[in-house]
XYZ file of N, CA and C in Angstrom:
402
model
N -101.442 -55.670 38.094
C -101.068 -55.241 38.279
C -102.172 -53.875 38.285
N -102.598 -53.035 38.836
C -103.149 -52.390 39.343
C -102.493 -50.287 39.430
N -103.730 -49.759 38.941
C -103.136 -48.625 38.505
C -102.726 -47.525 39.643
N -102.278 -46.752 40.035
C -101.948 -46.007 40.589
C -102.341 -44.315 40.340
N -102.898 -43.986 41.070
C -102.655 -42.032 40.913
C -102.732 -41.552 41.730
N -101.729 -40.170 41.489
C -101.484 -39.061 42.489
C -101.896 -37.525 41.465
N -101.360 -36.812 42.258
C -101.688 -35.453 41.644
C -100.919 -34.488 42.426
N -100.026 -33.492 41.879
C -99.687 -32.407 42.976
C -99.692 -31.362 42.448
N -100.195 -30.044 43.404
C -99.957 -28.789 42.475
C -99.123 -28.333 43.051
N -97.778 -27.190 42.388
C -96.774 -26.424 42.663
C -97.276 -24.800 42.269
N -96.784 -24.116 43.151
C -96.730 -22.798 42.635
C -95.795 -22.069 41.653
N -95.925 -22.423 40.549
C -94.480 -22.599 39.776
C -95.097 -22.703 38.357
N -94.773 -21.659 37.586
C -95.335 -22.212 36.161
C -94.373 -23.495 34.978
N -94.754 -24.486 34.799
C -94.719 -25.121 34.235
C -93.707 -25.625 33.635
N -92.336 -24.805 32.893
C -91.324 -25.123 32.500
C -90.557 -25.186 33.605
N -90.897 -24.899 34.609
C -89.987 -24.780 35.951
C -90.498 -25.706 36.702
N -91.577 -26.202 37.283
C -91.468 -27.551 37.279
C -91.293 -28.398 36.897
N -90.940 -28.828 35.099
C -90.815 -29.829 34.302
C -88.941 -29.608 34.724
N -88.162 -29.018 34.268
C -87.461 -28.700 34.354
C -86.449 -29.542 36.484
N -87.567 -28.882 37.351
C -87.058 -29.407 38.141
C -87.269 -30.883 38.520
N -88.443 -31.816 37.820
C -88.395 -32.787 37.957
C -87.656 -33.960 36.730
N -87.161 -33.262 36.073
C -86.498 -34.115 35.001
C -85.047 -33.799 34.697
N -84.395 -32.466 35.012
C -82.897 -32.641 34.642
C -82.009 -32.902 36.162
N -81.156 -33.108 35.056
C -79.761 -34.834 36.248
C -79.715 -33.480 37.493
N -79.715 -32.791 37.932
C -78.908 -32.122 39.040
C -80.384 -32.414 40.305
N -81.312 -31.418 39.212
C -82.564 -31.215 40.479
C -83.376 -32.889 40.916
N -83.591 -33.585 39.519
C -83.975 -35.487 40.050
C -82.971 -35.546 41.060
N -81.934 -35.622 41.292
C -81.187 -36.277 42.488
C -81.308 -35.774 43.571
N -81.823 -34.510 43.373
C -82.318 -34.222 44.557
C -83.706 -34.576 45.321
N -84.559 -34.215 44.494
C -86.098 -34.887 44.868
C -86.249 -36.122 45.162
N -85.201 -36.706 44.643
C -85.286 -38.123 44.360
C -84.932 -38.686 45.592
N -83.975 -38.226 46.373
C -83.310 -38.707 47.028
C -85.010 -38.838 48.387
N -85.218 -38.511 49.023
C -86.366 -38.521 49.513
C -86.260 -40.115 50.007
N -86.629 -40.651 48.581
C -86.977 -41.987 48.162
C -85.847 -43.197 48.544
N -84.621 -42.505 47.546
C -83.719 -43.225 47.530
C -82.251 -42.588 47.632
N -81.821 -42.414 48.594
C -80.119 -41.433 48.303
C -79.721 -42.237 47.784
N -79.170 -41.564 46.351
C -78.206 -41.918 45.637
C -78.937 -42.280 44.235
N -80.460 -42.132 44.291
C -80.566 -41.789 42.653
C -80.398 -41.317 42.158
N -80.808 -41.400 40.672
C -80.232 -41.199 39.517
C -80.583 -41.679 38.300
N -80.360 -41.215 36.925
C -80.767 -41.761 35.968
C -79.965 -41.803 34.744
N -79.308 -42.671 33.755
C -78.893 -42.962 32.600
C -79.658 -42.406 31.737
N -78.981 -42.311 30.389
C -79.602 -42.325 29.175
C -80.440 -40.782 29.202
N -81.392 -40.697 28.843
C -82.427 -39.334 28.247
C -83.627 -39.291 28.452
N -84.663 -38.537 28.136
C -85.652 -38.511 27.827
C -86.404 -38.484 26.256
N -85.781 -38.374 25.484
C -86.094 -38.964 23.981
C -86.960 -39.580 23.794
N -87.494 -39.306 23.157
C -88.864 -40.613 22.557
C -88.264 -41.771 22.207
N -88.776 -42.670 22.320
C -87.972 -43.938 21.867
C -86.788 -44.659 22.696
N -86.156 -43.197 23.367
C -84.936 -43.614 23.483
C -85.022 -44.856 25.241
N -84.010 -45.585 25.419
C -84.040 -46.160 27.078
C -83.474 -44.961 28.319
N -84.088 -45.490 29.257
C -83.416 -44.641 30.429
C -83.381 -45.700 32.072
N -82.331 -45.096 32.329
C -82.196 -46.544 33.570
C -82.398 -45.497 34.792
N -83.508 -45.964 36.146
C -83.197 -45.251 37.008
C -82.596 -46.453 38.135
N -81.395 -45.593 38.200
C -80.596 -46.204 39.628
C -80.545 -45.971 40.903
N -79.895 -46.995 41.364
C -80.013 -46.224 42.767
C -79.003 -47.658 43.606
N -78.825 -47.344 44.921
C -78.477 -48.374 45.846
C -79.074 -49.190 46.248
N -79.561 -50.575 46.175
C -80.449 -51.337 47.175
C -79.956 -51.353 48.057
N -81.194 -51.961 48.604
C -80.618 -52.454 50.560
C -79.589 -52.702 51.122
N -78.961 -54.110 49.843
C -77.856 -54.179 50.589
C -76.149 -53.571 49.473
N -76.655 -52.316 49.310
C -75.364 -51.766 48.812
C -75.480 -51.858 47.485
N -76.249 -52.499 47.078
C -75.258 -52.806 45.310
C -76.639 -51.923 44.402
N -76.217 -51.813 43.314
C -76.802 -50.770 42.384
C -77.893 -51.723 42.081
N -79.162 -51.266 41.770
C -80.392 -51.700 41.434
C -81.116 -50.433 40.480
N -82.174 -50.605 40.744
C -83.548 -49.975 39.806
C -83.851 -50.787 38.505
N -84.522 -49.829 38.142
C -85.079 -50.250 36.851
C -85.310 -49.727 35.511
N -84.904 -49.920 34.686
C -85.164 -49.372 32.549
C -85.764 -49.266 32.089
N -87.071 -48.100 31.201
C -88.185 -48.003 30.636
C -86.941 -47.273 29.090
N -88.142 -47.463 28.347
C -88.604 -46.671 27.060
C -89.379 -45.725 27.072
N -88.699 -44.815 26.555
C -89.730 -43.301 26.919
C -90.895 -43.452 25.828
N -91.584 -43.666 26.099
C -92.964 -44.158 24.808
C -93.215 -42.374 24.434
N -93.530 -41.283 25.079
C -93.560 -40.394 24.836
C -93.204 -39.252 25.121
N -92.761 -38.125 24.532
C -92.349 -36.790 24.700
C -92.472 -35.400 24.600
N -93.842 -34.772 25.434
C -93.586 -33.894 24.900
C -93.486 -32.389 25.815
N -92.455 -32.010 25.759
C -91.565 -30.988 26.188
C -92.541 -29.787 27.009
N -92.901 -30.257 28.329
C -93.929 -29.539 29.526
C -95.407 -29.686 29.542
N -95.448 -30.464 28.706
C -96.753 -30.884 28.592
C -96.357 -32.840 29.481
N -96.179 -33.617 28.827
C -96.437 -34.901 29.017
C -95.039 -35.844 28.825
N -94.907 -36.596 29.544
C -94.378 -37.867 29.363
C -94.719 -39.331 29.313
N -94.595 -40.290 28.764
C -94.947 -41.680 28.898
C -93.741 -42.645 28.911
N -93.727 -43.749 30.465
C -92.286 -44.776 30.454
C -93.501 -45.733 29.655
N -92.688 -46.633 29.114
C -92.786 -48.233 29.885
C -91.800 -49.163 30.081
N -91.635 -49.793 31.521
C -90.225 -50.330 31.984
C -90.728 -52.217 31.052
N -88.925 -52.248 31.481
C -88.534 -52.685 30.193
C -87.519 -54.303 31.017
N -87.849 -53.313 32.041
C -86.502 -54.319 33.178
C -86.544 -54.022 34.206
N -86.058 -54.552 34.970
C -84.557 -53.931 36.431
C -83.422 -54.654 36.538
N -82.912 -53.980 37.495
C -81.328 -53.882 37.635
C -81.278 -54.284 38.801
N -80.480 -55.429 39.048
C -80.382 -56.020 40.030
C -78.430 -56.303 40.206
N -78.078 -55.533 41.093
C -76.327 -55.884 41.328
C -75.635 -55.558 40.258
N -76.264 -54.732 39.567
C -75.693 -53.523 38.504
C -75.910 -54.351 36.947
N -76.368 -55.444 37.168
C -77.145 -55.687 35.875
C -78.260 -55.888 35.631
N -78.531 -55.840 33.911
C -79.883 -55.864 33.780
C -80.547 -56.955 33.703
N -81.538 -56.933 34.532
C -82.621 -58.817 34.560
C -83.783 -58.510 34.142
N -83.900 -59.311 32.841
C -85.581 -59.312 31.868
C -86.117 -60.622 32.350
N -85.324 -61.859 32.719
C -85.189 -62.759 32.637
C -86.614 -63.147 34.235
N -85.959 -63.156 34.936
C -86.161 -63.207 36.245
C -87.837 -63.432 36.318
N -88.823 -63.699 37.684
C -90.159 -63.875 37.561
C -90.651 -62.497 38.303
N -89.788 -61.872 39.224
C -90.158 -60.171 39.007
C -89.759 -59.813 38.430
N -88.894 -60.026 37.417
C -88.483 -58.784 35.961
C -90.034 -58.971 34.932
N -90.334 -60.227 35.140
C -91.241 -60.308 34.029
C -92.772 -59.439 34.659
N -92.880 -60.060 35.710
C -94.087 -59.569 36.641
C -93.961 -57.867 36.055
N -92.982 -57.131 36.025
C -92.885 -55.574 35.799
C -92.728 -55.305 34.803
N -92.265 -56.573 33.879
C -92.153 -55.748 32.224
C -93.200 -55.593 31.813
N -93.205 -53.777 31.274
C -94.872 -53.385 30.328
C -95.250 -52.413 30.977
N -94.914 -52.640 32.437
C -95.649 -50.978 33.139
C -95.352 -50.128 32.677
N -96.630 -49.052 33.050
C -96.278 -47.850 32.421
C -96.463 -46.644 33.206
N -95.695 -45.734 33.097
C -95.783 -44.445 34.070
C -95.860 -43.358 33.483
N -96.573 -42.577 33.641
C -97.364 -41.065 33.030
C -96.875 -39.921 33.846
N -96.229 -38.624 33.259
C -96.729 -38.311 33.903
C -96.948 -36.658 33.286
N -98.439 -36.073 33.531
C -99.412 -34.856 32.604
C -98.943 -33.435 33.697
N -98.647 -32.639 32.605
C -97.906 -31.399 33.467
C -99.180 -30.451 32.847
N -100.057 -29.561 33.478
C -100.663 -28.670 33.333
C -100.786 -27.368 33.830
N -100.961 -26.283 33.333
C -100.690 -24.547 33.639
C -101.939 -24.047 34.034
N -102.243 -22.908 35.061
C -102.847 -22.426 35.066
C -102.635 -21.145 35.460
N -102.344 -20.174 35.393
C -102.338 -18.300 36.255
C -100.901 -18.736 37.110
N -99.563 -19.482 35.925
C -98.857 -19.670 36.993
C -98.521 -20.753 37.873
N -99.685 -21.130 37.954
C -99.614 -22.311 39.045
C -99.765 -24.065 38.044
N -99.002 -25.309 38.142
C -98.917 -26.224 37.848
C -99.322 -27.192 38.274
N -100.293 -28.241 37.728
C -100.941 -29.259 38.537
C -99.968 -30.296 37.356
N -99.512 -31.628 38.530
C -98.963 -32.678 37.592
C -99.763 -34.118 37.869
N -100.693 -34.596 36.824
C -101.046 -35.555 37.593
C -100.370 -36.839 36.626
N -99.904 -37.477 37.865
C -99.070 -39.094 37.735
C -99.556 -40.544 37.602
N -99.455 -41.122 36.495
C -100.422 -42.667 37.062
C -99.191 -43.871 36.230
N -99.716 -45.157 37.468
C -98.619 -45.870 37.575
C -99.129 -47.243 37.629
N -98.617 -47.876 36.584
C -99.199 -49.460 37.419
C -97.915 -50.344 38.375
N -98.538 -50.377 39.498
C -97.842 -51.596 40.602
C -98.553 -52.441 40.913
N -97.292 -53.390 41.474
C -97.791 -54.754 41.383
C -98.332 -54.619 43.152
N -99.312 -55.810 43.158
C -99.708 -55.690 44.158
C -99.394 -55.309 45.976
N -97.605 -56.091 45.899
C -96.891 -55.115 47.172
C -97.204 -54.165 47.003
N -96.494 -53.272 46.016
C -96.611 -51.692 45.879
C -97.206 -50.809 46.346
N -98.312 -51.619 45.915
C -100.131 -50.683 45.953
C -100.571 -51.066 47.230
N -100.200 -51.993 48.075
C -100.489 -52.123 49.418
C -99.357 -51.031 50.674
N -98.086 -51.294 49.820
C -97.914 -49.872 50.705
C -97.775 -48.927 50.422
N -98.169 -48.670 49.340
C -98.248 -46.536 48.875
C -99.698 -46.789 49.753
N -100.841 -47.301 50.491
C -101.440 -46.897 51.093
C -101.495 -47.184 52.262
N -100.857 -47.996 52.891
C -100.448 -47.855 54.276
C -100.080 -46.652 55.086
């Protein structure tokens, strides 16, 4: 896996950006750009499990599941992926799932003078990395 890094600056206080990204209703809104119908089940509590769900290309329920490794409100969140969801069923045994298990994703939030920067790092498989660069 290769580490991908992204950064975005938002003209809003860190609390507003944090809630816009992680609250259920606003999460569904901003993630629909990537996958209409995206949502999560579970919560952002440290050590808790969270499932990121949405319709796959064939209309079945797909997604990823993760453990929240670190949760510092308005500052930092770290996820470790523990499997995928295929056809609505947890998958930790397929080769695709095994290649993904253990991947990390972090979001660091920093505010200065009412402007928030969000730095994202995530482990990406070669296919995903190639798509993100084209």
